[in-house]
Coordinates of C-alpha atoms in Angstrom, one line a residue:
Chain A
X1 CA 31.0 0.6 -8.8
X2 CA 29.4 -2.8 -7.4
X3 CA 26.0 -3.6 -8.1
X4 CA 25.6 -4.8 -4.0
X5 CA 28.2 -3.0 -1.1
X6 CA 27.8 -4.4 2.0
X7 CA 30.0 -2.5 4.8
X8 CA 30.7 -3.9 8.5
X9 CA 27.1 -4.9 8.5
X10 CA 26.1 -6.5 12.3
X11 CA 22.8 -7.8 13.5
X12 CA 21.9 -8.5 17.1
X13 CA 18.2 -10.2 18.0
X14 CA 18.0 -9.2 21.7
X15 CA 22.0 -10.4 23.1
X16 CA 22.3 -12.8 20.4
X17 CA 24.6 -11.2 17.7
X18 CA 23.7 -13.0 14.8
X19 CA 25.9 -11.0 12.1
X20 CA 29.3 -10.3 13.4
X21 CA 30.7 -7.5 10.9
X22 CA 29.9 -8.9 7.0
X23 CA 32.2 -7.2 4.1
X24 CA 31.1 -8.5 0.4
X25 CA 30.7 -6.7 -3.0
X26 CA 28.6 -8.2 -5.6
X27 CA 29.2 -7.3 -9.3
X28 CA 26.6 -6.3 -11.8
X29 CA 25.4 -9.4 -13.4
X30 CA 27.7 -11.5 -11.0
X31 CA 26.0 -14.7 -9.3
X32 CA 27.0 -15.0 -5.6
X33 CA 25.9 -18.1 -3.4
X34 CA 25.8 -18.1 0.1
X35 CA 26.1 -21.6 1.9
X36 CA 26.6 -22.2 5.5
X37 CA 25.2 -24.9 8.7
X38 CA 21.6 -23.0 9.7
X39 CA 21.9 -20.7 12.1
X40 CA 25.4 -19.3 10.7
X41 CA 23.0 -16.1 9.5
X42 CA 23.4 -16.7 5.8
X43 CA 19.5 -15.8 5.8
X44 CA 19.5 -12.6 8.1
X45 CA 22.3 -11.5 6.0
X46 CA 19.8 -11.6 2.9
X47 CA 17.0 -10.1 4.3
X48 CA 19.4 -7.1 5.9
X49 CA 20.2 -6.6 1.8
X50 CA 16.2 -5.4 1.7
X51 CA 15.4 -4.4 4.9
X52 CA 13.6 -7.2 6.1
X53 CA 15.8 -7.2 8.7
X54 CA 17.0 -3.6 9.6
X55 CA 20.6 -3.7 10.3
X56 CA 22.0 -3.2 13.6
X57 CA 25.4 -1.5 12.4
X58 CA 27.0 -0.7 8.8
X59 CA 26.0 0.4 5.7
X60 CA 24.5 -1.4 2.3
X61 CA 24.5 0.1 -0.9
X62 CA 22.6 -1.1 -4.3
X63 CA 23.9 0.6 -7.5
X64 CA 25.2 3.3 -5.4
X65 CA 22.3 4.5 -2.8
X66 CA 22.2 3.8 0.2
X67 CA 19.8 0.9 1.6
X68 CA 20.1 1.5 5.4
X69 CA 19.0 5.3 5.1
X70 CA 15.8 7.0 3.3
X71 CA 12.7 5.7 1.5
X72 CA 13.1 1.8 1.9
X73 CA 10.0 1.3 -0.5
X74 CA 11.6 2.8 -3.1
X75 CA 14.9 0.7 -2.8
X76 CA 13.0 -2.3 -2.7
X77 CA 11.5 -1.7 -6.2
X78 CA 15.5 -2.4 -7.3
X79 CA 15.5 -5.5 -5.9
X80 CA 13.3 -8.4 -5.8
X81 CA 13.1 -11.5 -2.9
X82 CA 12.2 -14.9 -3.9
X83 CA 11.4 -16.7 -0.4
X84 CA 12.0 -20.4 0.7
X85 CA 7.8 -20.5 1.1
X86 CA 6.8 -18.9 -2.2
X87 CA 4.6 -16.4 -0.1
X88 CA 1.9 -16.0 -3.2
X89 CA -0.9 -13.8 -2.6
X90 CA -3.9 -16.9 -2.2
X91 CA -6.5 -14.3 -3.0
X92 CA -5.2 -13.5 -6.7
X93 CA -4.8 -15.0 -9.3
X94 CA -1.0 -16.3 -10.9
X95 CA -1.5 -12.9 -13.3
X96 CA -2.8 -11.1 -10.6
X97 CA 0.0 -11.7 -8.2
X98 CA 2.4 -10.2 -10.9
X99 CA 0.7 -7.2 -11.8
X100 CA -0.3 -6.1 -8.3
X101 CA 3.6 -4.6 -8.0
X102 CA 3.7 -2.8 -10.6
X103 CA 0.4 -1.6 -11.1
X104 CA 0.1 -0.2 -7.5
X105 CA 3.5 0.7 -6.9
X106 CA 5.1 1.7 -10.0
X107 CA 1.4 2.9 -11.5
X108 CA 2.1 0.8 -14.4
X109 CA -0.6 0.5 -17.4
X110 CA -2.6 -1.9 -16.8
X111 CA -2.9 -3.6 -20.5
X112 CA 1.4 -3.4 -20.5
X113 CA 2.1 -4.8 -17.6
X114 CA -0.7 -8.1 -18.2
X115 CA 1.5 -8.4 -21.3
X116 CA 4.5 -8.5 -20.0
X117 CA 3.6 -10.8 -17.2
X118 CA 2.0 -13.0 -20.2
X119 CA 5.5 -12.9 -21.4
X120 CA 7.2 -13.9 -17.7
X121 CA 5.0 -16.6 -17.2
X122 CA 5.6 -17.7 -20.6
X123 CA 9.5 -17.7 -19.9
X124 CA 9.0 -20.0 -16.9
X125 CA 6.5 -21.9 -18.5
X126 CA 3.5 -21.0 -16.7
X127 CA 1.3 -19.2 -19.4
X128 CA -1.4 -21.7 -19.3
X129 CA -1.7 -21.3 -15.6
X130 CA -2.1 -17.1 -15.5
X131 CA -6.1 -17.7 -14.7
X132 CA -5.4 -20.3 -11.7
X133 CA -5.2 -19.6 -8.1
X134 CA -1.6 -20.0 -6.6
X135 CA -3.4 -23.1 -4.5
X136 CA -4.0 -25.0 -7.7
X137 CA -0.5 -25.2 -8.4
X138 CA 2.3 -27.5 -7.4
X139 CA 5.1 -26.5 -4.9
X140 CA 7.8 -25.9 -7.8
X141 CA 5.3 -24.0 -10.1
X142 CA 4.4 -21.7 -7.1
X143 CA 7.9 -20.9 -7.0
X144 CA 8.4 -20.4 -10.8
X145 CA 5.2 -17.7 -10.4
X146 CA 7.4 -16.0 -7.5
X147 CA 10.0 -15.7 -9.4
X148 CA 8.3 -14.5 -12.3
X149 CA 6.7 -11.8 -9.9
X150 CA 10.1 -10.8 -8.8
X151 CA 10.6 -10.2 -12.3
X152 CA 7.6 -8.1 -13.2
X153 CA 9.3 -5.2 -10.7
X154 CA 12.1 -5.0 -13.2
X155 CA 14.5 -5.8 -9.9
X156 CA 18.6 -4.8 -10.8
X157 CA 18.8 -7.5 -8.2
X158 CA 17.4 -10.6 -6.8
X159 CA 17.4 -11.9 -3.2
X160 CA 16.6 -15.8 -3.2
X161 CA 16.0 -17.2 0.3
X162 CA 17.0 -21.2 0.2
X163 CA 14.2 -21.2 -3.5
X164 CA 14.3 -24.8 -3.5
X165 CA 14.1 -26.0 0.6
X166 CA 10.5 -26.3 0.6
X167 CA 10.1 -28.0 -2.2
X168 CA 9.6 -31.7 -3.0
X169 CA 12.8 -33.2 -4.4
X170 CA 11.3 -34.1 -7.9
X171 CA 10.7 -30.4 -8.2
X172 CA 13.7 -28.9 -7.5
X173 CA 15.1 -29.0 -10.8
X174 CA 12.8 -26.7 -12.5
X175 CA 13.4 -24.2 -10.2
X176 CA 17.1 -24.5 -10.5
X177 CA 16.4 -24.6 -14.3
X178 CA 14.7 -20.8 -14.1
X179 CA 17.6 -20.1 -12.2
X180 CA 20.1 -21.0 -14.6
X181 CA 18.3 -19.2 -17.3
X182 CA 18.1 -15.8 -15.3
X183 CA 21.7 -16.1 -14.6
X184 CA 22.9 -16.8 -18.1
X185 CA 21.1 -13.0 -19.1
X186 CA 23.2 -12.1 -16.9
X187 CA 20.7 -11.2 -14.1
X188 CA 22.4 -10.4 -11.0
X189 CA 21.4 -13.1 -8.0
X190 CA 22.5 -13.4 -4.2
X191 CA 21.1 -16.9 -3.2
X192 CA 21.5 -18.7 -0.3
X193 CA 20.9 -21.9 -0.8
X194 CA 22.1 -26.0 0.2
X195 CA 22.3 -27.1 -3.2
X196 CA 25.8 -27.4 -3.9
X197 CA 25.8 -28.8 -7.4
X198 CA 24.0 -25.1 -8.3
X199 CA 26.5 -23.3 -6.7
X200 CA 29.4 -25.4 -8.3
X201 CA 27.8 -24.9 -11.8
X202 CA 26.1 -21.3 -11.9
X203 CA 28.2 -19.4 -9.2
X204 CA 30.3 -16.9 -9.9
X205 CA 31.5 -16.6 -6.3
X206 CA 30.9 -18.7 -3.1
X207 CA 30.9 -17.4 0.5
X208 CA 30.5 -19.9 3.0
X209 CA 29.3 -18.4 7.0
X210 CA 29.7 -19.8 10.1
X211 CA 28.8 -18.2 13.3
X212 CA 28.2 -14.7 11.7
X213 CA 30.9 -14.5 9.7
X214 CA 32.8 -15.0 6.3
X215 CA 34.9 -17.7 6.9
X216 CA 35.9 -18.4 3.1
X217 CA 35.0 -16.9 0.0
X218 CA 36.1 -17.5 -3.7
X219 CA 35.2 -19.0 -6.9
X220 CA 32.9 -22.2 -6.5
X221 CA 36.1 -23.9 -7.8
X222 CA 37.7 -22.8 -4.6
X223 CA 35.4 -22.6 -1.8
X224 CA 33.6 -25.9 -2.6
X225 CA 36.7 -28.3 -4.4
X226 CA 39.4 -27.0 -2.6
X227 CA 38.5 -25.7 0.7
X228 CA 41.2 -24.3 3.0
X229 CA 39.8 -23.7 6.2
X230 CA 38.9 -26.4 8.2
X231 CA 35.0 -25.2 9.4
X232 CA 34.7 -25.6 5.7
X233 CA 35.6 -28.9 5.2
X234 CA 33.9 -30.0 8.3
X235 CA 30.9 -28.8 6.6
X236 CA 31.3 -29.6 2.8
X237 CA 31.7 -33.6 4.4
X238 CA 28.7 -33.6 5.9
X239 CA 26.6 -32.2 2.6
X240 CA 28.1 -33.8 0.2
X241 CA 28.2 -37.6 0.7
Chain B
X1 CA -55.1 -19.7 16.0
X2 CA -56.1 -15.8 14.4
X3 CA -54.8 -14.4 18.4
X4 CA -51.1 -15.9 17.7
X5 CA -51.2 -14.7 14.2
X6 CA -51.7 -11.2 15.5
X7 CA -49.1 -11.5 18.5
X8 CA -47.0 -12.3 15.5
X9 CA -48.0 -9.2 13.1
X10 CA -47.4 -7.0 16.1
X11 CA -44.5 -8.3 16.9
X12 CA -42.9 -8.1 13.6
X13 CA -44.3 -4.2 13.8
X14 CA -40.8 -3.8 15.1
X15 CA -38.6 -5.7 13.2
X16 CA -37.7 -2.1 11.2
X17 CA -36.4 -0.5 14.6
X18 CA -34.6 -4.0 15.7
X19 CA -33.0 -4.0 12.3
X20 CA -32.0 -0.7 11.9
X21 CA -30.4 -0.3 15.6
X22 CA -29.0 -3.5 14.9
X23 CA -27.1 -2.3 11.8
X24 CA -26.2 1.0 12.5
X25 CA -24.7 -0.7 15.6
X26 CA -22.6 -3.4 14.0
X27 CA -21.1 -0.4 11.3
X28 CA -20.2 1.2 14.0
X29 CA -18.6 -2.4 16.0
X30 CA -16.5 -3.0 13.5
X31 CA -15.3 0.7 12.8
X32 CA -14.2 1.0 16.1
X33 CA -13.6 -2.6 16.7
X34 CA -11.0 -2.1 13.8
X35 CA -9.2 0.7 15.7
X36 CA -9.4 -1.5 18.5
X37 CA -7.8 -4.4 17.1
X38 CA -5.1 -2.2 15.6
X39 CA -4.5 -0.3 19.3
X40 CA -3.7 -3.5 20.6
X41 CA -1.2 -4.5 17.7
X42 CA 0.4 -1.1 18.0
X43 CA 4.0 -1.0 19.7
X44 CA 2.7 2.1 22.5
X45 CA 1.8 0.8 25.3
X46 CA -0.8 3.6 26.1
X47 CA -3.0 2.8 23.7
X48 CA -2.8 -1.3 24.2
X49 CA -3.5 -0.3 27.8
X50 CA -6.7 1.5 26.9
X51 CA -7.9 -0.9 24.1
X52 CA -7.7 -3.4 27.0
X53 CA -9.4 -1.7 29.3
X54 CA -12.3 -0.3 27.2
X55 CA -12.6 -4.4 26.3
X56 CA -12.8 -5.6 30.1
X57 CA -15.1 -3.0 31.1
X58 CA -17.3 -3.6 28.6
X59 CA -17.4 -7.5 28.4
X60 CA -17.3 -7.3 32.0
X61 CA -20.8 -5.6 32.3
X62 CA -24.2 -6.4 31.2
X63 CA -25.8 -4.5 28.2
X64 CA -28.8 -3.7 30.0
X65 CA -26.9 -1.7 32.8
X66 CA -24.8 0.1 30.4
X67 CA -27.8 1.0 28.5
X68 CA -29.1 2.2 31.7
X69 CA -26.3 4.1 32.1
X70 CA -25.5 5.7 29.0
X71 CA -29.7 6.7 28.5
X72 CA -30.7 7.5 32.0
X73 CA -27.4 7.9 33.6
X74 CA -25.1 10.9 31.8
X75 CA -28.2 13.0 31.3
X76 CA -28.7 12.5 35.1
X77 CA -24.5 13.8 35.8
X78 CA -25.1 16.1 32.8
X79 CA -28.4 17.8 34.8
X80 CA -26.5 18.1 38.1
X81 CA -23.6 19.7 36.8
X82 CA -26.0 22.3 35.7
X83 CA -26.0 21.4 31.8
X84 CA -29.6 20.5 30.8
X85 CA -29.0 17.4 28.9
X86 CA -32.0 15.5 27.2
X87 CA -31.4 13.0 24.8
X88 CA -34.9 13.9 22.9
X89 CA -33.0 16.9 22.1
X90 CA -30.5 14.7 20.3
X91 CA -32.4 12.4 18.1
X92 CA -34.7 10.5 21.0
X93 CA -33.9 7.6 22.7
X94 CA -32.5 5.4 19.5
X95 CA -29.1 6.8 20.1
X96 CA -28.0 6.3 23.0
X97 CA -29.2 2.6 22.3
X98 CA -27.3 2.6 19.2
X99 CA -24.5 4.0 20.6
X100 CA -24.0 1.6 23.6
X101 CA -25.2 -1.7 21.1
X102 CA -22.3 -0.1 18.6
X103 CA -19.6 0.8 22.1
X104 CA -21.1 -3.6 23.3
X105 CA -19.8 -4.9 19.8
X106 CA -17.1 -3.2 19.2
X107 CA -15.8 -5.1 22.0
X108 CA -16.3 -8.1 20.8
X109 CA -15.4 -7.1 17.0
X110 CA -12.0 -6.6 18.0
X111 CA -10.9 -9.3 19.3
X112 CA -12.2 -11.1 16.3
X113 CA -10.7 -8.5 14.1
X114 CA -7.1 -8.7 15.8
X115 CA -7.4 -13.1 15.4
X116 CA -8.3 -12.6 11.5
X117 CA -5.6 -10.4 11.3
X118 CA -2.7 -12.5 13.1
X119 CA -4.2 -15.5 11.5
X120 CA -2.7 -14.6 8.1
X121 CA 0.7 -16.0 7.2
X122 CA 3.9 -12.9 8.4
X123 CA 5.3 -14.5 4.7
X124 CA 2.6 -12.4 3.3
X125 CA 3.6 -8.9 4.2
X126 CA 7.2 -9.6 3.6
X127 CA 6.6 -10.4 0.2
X128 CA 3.9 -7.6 0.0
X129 CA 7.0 -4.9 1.5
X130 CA 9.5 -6.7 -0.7
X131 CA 7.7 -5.5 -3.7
X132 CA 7.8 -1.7 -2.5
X133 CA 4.8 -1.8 -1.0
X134 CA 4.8 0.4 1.9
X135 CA 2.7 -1.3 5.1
X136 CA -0.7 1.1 4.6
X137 CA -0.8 -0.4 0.9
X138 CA 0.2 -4.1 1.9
X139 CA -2.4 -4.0 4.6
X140 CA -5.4 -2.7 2.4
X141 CA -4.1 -4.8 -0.8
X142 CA -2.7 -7.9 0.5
X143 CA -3.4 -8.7 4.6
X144 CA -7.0 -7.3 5.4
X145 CA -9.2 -8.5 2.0
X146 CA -7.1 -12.2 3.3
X147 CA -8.6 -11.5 6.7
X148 CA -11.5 -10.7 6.1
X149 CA -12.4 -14.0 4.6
X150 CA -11.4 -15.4 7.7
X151 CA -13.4 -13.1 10.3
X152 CA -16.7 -12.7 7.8
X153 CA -18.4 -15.7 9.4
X154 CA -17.8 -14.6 13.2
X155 CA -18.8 -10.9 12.0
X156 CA -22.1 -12.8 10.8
X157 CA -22.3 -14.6 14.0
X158 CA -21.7 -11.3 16.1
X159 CA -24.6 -9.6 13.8
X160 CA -26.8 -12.4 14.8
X161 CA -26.3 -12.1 18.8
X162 CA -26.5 -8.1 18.3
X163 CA -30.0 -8.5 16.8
X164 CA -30.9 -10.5 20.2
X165 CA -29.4 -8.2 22.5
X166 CA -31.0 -5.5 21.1
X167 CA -34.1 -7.1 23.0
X168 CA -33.0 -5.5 26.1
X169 CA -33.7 -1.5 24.4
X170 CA -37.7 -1.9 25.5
X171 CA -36.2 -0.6 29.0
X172 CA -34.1 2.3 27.4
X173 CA -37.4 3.5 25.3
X174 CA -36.5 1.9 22.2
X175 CA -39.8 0.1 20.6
X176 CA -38.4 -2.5 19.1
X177 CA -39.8 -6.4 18.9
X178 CA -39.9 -7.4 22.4
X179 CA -41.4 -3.6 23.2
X180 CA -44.3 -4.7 20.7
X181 CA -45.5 -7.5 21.9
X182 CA -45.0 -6.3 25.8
X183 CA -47.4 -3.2 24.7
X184 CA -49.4 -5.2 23.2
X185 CA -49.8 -7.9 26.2
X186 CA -50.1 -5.1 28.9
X187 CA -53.9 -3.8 26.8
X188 CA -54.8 -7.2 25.2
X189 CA -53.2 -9.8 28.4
X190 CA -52.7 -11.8 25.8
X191 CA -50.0 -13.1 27.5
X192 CA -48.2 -16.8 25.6
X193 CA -49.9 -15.5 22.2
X194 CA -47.6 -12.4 22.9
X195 CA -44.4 -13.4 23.7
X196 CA -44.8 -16.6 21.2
X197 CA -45.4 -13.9 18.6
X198 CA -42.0 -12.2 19.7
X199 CA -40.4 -15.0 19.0
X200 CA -40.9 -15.8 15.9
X201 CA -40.4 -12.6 14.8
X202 CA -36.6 -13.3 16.0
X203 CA -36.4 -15.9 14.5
X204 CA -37.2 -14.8 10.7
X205 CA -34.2 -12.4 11.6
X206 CA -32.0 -15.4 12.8
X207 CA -32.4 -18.2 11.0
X208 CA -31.9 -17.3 7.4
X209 CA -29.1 -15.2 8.3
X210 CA -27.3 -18.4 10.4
X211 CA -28.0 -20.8 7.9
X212 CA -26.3 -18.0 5.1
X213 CA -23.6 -18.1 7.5
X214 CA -23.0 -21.7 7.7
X215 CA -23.2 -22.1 3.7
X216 CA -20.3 -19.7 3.4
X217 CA -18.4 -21.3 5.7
X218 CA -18.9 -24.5 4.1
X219 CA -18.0 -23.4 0.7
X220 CA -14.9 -22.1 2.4
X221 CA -13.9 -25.3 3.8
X222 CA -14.5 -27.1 0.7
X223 CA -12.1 -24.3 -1.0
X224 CA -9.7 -25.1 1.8
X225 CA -10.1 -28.8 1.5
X226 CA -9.2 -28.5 -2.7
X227 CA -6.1 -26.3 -2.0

């Protein structure tokens, strides 16, 4: 069983039909990367994965249960969304915006779960920072701390929305470095993201969308060395100079 | 010099009625304003018609006719229909003051309501609802405490002009400030001493709380500024 089935899933906003009938599986513990031009609905495909966006046709399954039917709240607990804007709560602190998951959705204990996010922030090296306000922070530690409140949820999954678009180049790398780690312990990631030198090293598979649909997929080796379709190629020329 | 000081004593005499109608109204401003502001927001178009339409009628009349109105008026309609209505009977004439300076601000609460609300980034419920949150607990957790911060200083200001407007209750048989020193002219003629005395008696209400309102919002921008 895949960790992530996605089946004929479509999206329409108003007449425009942004998804166009997307088929993918992701493996447990499998890193898939999405790339694409913008508006080829890499994103919308994400956010269908948890709701975000609800679905206008097909059927998405983590670990087995359904997505696109029942308690959406609950599902969501399974995965967790790192988003191109970091979207930290300003009005708590870095701890604070890790425990305010579980502690209010999960009921966690409080003293565990201020540990544990000790530990989190530790493992993107944040610690020092747990008392600061999100505002006193630079763009690539906000988006370590979202990251690391992904984490606190215990997500089977996580959803990244371009991580690293918002950020100033010099900080890109730290983010990519948390990345790396997550997906070495074998975390299993769907990101959608421009940077093709992550995909190349830390992908397990590559699917590259155009116009709503899955024009290519395959290993990084594949999609991104050796492309065979030519809406591929037109696009791997233009990002990578 | 000892005439003004008494205009001014007298006056003040009915700072406890101005204050009290003044708060009970604004708790009950932003209750409703609240609802308001959320009927508006909502996706049926009943209830953003009659949010709408309570807000035009209301900011489209004075205070003093709707006063008039909802004190002299309904128990007027009441009596002819035969139902003998007196709002002595009901607590004296304090409530239906409180209840059309609660009906005015509500008005006026949820419009600022509905802008604190819209004014905090969408970014911030996603990641509230991709947490599990479910949108009652990303609301009260994550969206309103955020908005707050941005109404509190108009919710200040609104307090302020409430505690003015409440100046128009003498005529609905509320003795308040102005009621005071209008009393107080009509047995003493008095007259400048009077009304001098009146308003200063505002104005210990006024000032302080304006000034409280523009060190907050100072502090804010300075937070702002350091982020």
């Amino acid at each position: 069983m895949s960790m992530i089935e996605i089946k004929g899933l479509k999206k329409s906003f108003g007449d425009l039909e942004v998804l166009k009938g997307i088929d993918q599986n992701v493996e447990e513990g499998e890193v898939l990367c999405i790339v694409g031009p913008s508006g080829s609905g890499k994103s919308t495909m994400l956010r269908c994965i948890n709701r975000l966006e609800e679905p206008t046709a097909g059927e998405i399954y983590i670990d087995g249960e359904q997505v696109t039917e029942g308690n959406i709240d609950r599902m969501r607990t399974k995965m967790g969304m790192v988003f191109q804007s970091f979207n930290l709560f300003p009005h708590k602190s870095v701890l604070e915006n890790l425990t305010i998951g579980p502690l209010n959705v999960k009921k966690a204990d409080k003293k565990e779960i201020e540990e544990k996010a000790m530990k989190l922030l530790d493992r993107v090296g944040l610690a020092e920072k747990a008392n600061e306000y999100p505002r006193n922070l630079s763009g690539g530690q906000q988006q370590r701390v979202a990251i690391a409140r992904a984490l606190a949820m215990d997500p089977e999954v996580i959803l990244f929305d371009e991580p690293t678009s918002a950020l100033d180049p010099e900080m890109v790398g730290e983010v990519l470095d948390v990345m790396k780690d997550l997906a070495t312990e074998g975390m299993t990631m769907v990101v959608v993201t421009h940077e093709m030198g992550f995909a190349k090293e830390v992908a397990n598979k590559v699917i590259f969308m155009d116009g709503g649909y899955i024009v290519e997929q395959g290993t990084p080796e594949e999609v991104l060395n050796n492309p065979q379709e030519p809406r591929t190629k037109d696009f791997l020329s233009k990002v990578l100079v | 010099m000892g005439v003004y000081l008494k205009g001014f004593l007298i006056a003040c005499k009915g700072i406890p009625a101005t204050v009290a109608v003044s708060l009970v109204a604004i708790v009950i401003g932003a209750a409703l304003g609240l609802l308001l502001a959320l009927c508006s927001q909502t996706k049926s178009k009943v209830l953003q018609v009659i949010a709408k339409v309570y807000v035009d009628v209301v900011r489209g009349t004075p205070m003093l006719v709707q006063a008039l109105i909802m004190a002299y008026g309904i128990p007027w309609l009441l009596q002819s229909w035969g139902i003998g209505f007196k709002w002595d009977d009901f607590g004296g004439m304090a409530v239906p003051a409180i209840i059309v300076c609660g009906c005015n601000s509500a008005a006026y609460m949820s419009e600022v309501i509905r802008s604190g609300i819209q004014a905090i980034d969408k970014g911030q419920m996603e990641a509230a609802r991709s947490l599990g949150m479910t949108h009652g607990m990303a609301m009260r957790l994550i969206i309103i405490p955020q908005a707050v911060r941005v109404i509190l200083p108009a919710f200040a200001n609104e307090f302020v002009t409430l505690i003015k407007e409440t100046s128009v209750l003498g005529y609905v048989g509320v003795v308040e400030i102005l009621r005071r020193g209008q009393l107080w002219n009509s047995s003493s003629f008095e007259t400048f001493p009077a009304y001098i005395g009146v308003a200063l008696a505002y104005m210990i209400l006024t000032i302080p709380l304006s000034k409280i309102i523009n060190g907050y919002e100072r502090k804010m921008a300075r937070r702002e500024s350091a982020a």
